[in-house]
PDB file of C-alpha atoms in Angstrom:
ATOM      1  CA  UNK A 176     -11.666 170.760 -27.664  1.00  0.00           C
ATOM      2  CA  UNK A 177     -10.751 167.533 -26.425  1.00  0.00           C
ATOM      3  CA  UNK A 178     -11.794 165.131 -23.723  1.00  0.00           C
ATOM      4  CA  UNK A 179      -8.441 165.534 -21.139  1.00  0.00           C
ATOM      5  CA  UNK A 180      -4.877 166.047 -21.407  1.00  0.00           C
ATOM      6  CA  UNK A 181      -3.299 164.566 -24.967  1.00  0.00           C
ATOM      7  CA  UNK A 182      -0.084 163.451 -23.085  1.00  0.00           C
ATOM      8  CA  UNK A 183      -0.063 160.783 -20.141  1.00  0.00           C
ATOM      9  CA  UNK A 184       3.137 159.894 -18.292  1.00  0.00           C
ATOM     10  CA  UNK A 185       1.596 157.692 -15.676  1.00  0.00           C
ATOM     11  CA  UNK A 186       2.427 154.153 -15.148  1.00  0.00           C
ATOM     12  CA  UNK A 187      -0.769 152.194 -14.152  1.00  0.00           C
ATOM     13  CA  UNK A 188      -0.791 148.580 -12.335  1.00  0.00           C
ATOM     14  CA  UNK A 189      -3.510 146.568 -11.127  1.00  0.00           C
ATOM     15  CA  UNK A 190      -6.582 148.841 -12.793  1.00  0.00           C
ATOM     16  CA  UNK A 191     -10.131 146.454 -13.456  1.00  0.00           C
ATOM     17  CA  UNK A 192     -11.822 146.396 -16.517  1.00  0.00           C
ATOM     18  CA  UNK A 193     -14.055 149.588 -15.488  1.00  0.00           C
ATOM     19  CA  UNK A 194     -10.751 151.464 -14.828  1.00  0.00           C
ATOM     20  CA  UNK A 195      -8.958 151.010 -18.148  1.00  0.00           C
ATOM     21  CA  UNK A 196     -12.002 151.858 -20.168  1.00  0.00           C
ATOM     22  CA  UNK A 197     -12.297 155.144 -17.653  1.00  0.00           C
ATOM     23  CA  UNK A 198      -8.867 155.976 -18.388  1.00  0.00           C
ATOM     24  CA  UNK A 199      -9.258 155.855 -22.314  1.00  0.00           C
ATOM     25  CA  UNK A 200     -12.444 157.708 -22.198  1.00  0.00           C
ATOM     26  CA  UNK A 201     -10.624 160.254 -19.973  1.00  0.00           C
ATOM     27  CA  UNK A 202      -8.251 160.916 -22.939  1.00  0.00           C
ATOM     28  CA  UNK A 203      -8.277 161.393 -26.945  1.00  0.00           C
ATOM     29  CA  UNK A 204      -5.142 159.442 -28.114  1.00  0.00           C
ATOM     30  CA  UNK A 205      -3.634 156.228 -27.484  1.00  0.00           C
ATOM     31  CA  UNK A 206      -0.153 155.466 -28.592  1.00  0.00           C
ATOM     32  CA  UNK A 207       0.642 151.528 -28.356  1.00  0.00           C
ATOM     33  CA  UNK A 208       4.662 151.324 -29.747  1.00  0.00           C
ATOM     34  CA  UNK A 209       5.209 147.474 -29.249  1.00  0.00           C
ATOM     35  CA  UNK A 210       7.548 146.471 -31.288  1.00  0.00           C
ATOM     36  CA  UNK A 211       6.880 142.635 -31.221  1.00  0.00           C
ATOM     37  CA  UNK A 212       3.675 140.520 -29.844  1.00  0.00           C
ATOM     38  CA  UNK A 213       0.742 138.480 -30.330  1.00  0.00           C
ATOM     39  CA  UNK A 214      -2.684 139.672 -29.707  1.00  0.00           C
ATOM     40  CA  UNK A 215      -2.654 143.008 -27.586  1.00  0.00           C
ATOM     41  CA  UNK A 216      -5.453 144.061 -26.459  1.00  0.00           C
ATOM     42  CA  UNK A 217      -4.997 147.448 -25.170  1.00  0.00           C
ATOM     43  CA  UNK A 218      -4.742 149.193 -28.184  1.00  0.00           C
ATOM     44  CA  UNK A 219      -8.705 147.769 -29.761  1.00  0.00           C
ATOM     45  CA  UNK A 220      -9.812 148.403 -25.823  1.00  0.00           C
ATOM     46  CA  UNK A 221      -8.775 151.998 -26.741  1.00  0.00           C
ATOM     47  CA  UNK A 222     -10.721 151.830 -30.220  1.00  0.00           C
ATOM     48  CA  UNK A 223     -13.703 150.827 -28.171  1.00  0.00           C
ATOM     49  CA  UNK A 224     -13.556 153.583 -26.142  1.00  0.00           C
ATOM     50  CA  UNK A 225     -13.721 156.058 -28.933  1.00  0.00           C
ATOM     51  CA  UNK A 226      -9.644 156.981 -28.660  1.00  0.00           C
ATOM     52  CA  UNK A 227      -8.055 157.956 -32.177  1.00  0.00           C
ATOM     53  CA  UNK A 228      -5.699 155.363 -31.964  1.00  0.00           C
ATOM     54  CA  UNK A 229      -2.065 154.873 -33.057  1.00  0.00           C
ATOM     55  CA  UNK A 230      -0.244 151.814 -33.051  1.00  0.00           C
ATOM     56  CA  UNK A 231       3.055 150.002 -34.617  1.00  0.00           C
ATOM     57  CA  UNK A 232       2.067 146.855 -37.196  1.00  0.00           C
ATOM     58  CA  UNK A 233       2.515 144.016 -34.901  1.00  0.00           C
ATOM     59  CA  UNK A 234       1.088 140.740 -33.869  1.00  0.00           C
ATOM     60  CA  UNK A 235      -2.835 141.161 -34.046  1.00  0.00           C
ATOM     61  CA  UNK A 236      -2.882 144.491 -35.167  1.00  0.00           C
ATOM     62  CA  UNK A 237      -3.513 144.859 -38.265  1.00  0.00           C
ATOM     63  CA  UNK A 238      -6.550 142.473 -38.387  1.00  0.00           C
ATOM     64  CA  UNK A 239      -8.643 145.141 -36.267  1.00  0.00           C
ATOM     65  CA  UNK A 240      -6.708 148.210 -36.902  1.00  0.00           C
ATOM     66  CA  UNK A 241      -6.665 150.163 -40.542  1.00  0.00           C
ATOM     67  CA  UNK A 242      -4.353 152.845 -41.418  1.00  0.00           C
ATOM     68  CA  UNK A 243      -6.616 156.108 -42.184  1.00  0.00           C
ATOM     69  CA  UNK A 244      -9.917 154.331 -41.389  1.00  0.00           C
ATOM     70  CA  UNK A 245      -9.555 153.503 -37.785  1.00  0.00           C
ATOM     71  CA  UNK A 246      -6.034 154.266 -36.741  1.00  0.00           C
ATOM     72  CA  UNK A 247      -3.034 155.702 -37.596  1.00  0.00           C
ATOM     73  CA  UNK A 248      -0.031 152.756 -37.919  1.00  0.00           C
ATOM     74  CA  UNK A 249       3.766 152.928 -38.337  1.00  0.00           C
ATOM     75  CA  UNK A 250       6.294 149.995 -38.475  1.00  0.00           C
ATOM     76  CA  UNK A 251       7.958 148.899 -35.453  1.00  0.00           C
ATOM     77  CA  UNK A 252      10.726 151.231 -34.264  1.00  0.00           C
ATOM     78  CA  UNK A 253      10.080 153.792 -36.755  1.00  0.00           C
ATOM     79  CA  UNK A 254      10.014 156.374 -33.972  1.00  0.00           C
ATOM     80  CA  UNK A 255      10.025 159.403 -36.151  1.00  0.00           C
ATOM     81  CA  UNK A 256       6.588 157.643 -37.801  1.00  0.00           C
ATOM     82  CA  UNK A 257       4.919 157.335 -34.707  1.00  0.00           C
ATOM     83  CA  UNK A 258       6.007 160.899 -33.768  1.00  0.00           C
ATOM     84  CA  UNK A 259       4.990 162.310 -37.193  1.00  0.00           C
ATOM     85  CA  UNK A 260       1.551 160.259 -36.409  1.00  0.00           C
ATOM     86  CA  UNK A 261       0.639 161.510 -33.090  1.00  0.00           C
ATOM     87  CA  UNK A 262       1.149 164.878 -33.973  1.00  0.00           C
ATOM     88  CA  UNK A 263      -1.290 164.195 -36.800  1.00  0.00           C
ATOM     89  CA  UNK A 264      -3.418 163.845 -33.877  1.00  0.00           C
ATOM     90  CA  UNK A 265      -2.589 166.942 -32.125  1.00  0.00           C
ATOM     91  CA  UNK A 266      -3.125 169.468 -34.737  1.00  0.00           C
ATOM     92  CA  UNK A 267      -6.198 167.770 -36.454  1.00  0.00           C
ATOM     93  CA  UNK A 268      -9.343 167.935 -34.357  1.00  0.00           C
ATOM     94  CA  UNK A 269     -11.457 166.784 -37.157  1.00  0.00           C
ATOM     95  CA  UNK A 270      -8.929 163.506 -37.819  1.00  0.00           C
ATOM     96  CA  UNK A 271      -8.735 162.663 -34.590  1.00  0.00           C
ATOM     97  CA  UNK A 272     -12.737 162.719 -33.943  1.00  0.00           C
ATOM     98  CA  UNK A 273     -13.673 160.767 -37.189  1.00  0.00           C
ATOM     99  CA  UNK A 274     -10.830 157.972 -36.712  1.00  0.00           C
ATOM    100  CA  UNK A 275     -11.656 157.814 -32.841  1.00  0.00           C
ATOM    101  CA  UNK A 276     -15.853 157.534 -34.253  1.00  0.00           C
ATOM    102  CA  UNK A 277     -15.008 154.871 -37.087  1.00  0.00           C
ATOM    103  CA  UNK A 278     -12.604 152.731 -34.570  1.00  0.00           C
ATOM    104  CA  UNK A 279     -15.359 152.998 -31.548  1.00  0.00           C
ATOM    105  CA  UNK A 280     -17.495 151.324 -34.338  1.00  0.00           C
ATOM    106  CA  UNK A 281     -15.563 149.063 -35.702  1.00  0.00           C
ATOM    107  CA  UNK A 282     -14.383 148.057 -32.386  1.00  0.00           C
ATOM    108  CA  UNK A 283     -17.926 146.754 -31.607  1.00  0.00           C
ATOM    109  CA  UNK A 284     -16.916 143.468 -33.956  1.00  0.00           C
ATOM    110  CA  UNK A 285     -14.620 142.133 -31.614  1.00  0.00           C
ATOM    111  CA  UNK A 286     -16.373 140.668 -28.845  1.00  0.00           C
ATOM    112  CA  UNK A 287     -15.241 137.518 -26.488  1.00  0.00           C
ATOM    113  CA  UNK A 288     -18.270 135.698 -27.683  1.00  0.00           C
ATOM    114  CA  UNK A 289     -17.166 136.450 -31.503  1.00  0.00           C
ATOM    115  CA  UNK A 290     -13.677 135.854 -31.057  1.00  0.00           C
ATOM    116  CA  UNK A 291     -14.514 132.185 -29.613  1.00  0.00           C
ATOM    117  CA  UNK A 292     -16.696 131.459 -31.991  1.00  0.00           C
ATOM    118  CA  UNK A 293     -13.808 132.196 -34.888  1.00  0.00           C
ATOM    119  CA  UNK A 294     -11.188 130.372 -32.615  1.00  0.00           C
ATOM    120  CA  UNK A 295     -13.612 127.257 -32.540  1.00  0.00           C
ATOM    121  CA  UNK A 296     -14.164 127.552 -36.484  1.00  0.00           C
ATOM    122  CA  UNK A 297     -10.236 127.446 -36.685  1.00  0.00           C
ATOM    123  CA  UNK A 298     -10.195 123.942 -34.046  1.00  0.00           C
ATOM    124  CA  UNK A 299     -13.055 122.134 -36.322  1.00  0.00           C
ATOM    125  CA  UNK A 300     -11.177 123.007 -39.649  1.00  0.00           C
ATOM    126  CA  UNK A 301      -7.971 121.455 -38.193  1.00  0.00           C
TER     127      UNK A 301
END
């Protein structure tokens, strides 16, 4: 049983807010394969929506995202990983619903109003 189709080949542009978090609720999995950046977003806006996600180790990542807790995560490039990963996903209903449950929860942690408050912290230490 799932929610809607496990693959996506669309390219979206210009979506709101209310349209992203449609979209993940519209589907299961979310695969995020960046292989270098900072703080991306889309993949914890996918744990918020309740998607089992799976994600490469890079920039932010790991801070909200835990291997076998929350999410699934591979190294960068390891394209095999991420493969092996997602078809984790596939075949196991009962993974995919208790990773997508935990990460929707833990998820709820990472507001704006939380995430200035620990950015101011980090000004009035410096």
């Amino acid at each position: 049983e799932t929610r809607g189709s496990l693959i996506c080949d669309r390219f979206y542009t210009r979506l709101t807010s209310r349209q992203v978090a449609d979209l993940c609720r519209s589907h299961d999995i979310f695969v995020y394969t960046s292989y270098s950046d900072g703080f991306q977003s889309p993949p914890l806006e996918a744990m918020a929506c309740g998607c089992a996600v799976v994600a490469t180790k890079v920039g932010a990542v790991s801070d909200y995202a835990v291997h076998e807790k929350n999410a699934l995560l591979c190294e960068p490039m390891d394209f095999e990983g991420i493969f092996k990963q997602v078809e984790r996903l596939i075949l196991d209903v009962d993974l995919r619903r208790t990773l997508g449950a935990q990460a929707a929860q833990d998820a709820k942690r990472w507001t704006w109003e939380d995430c200035a408050a620990q950015f101011d912290d980090l000004f009035r230490k410096m």
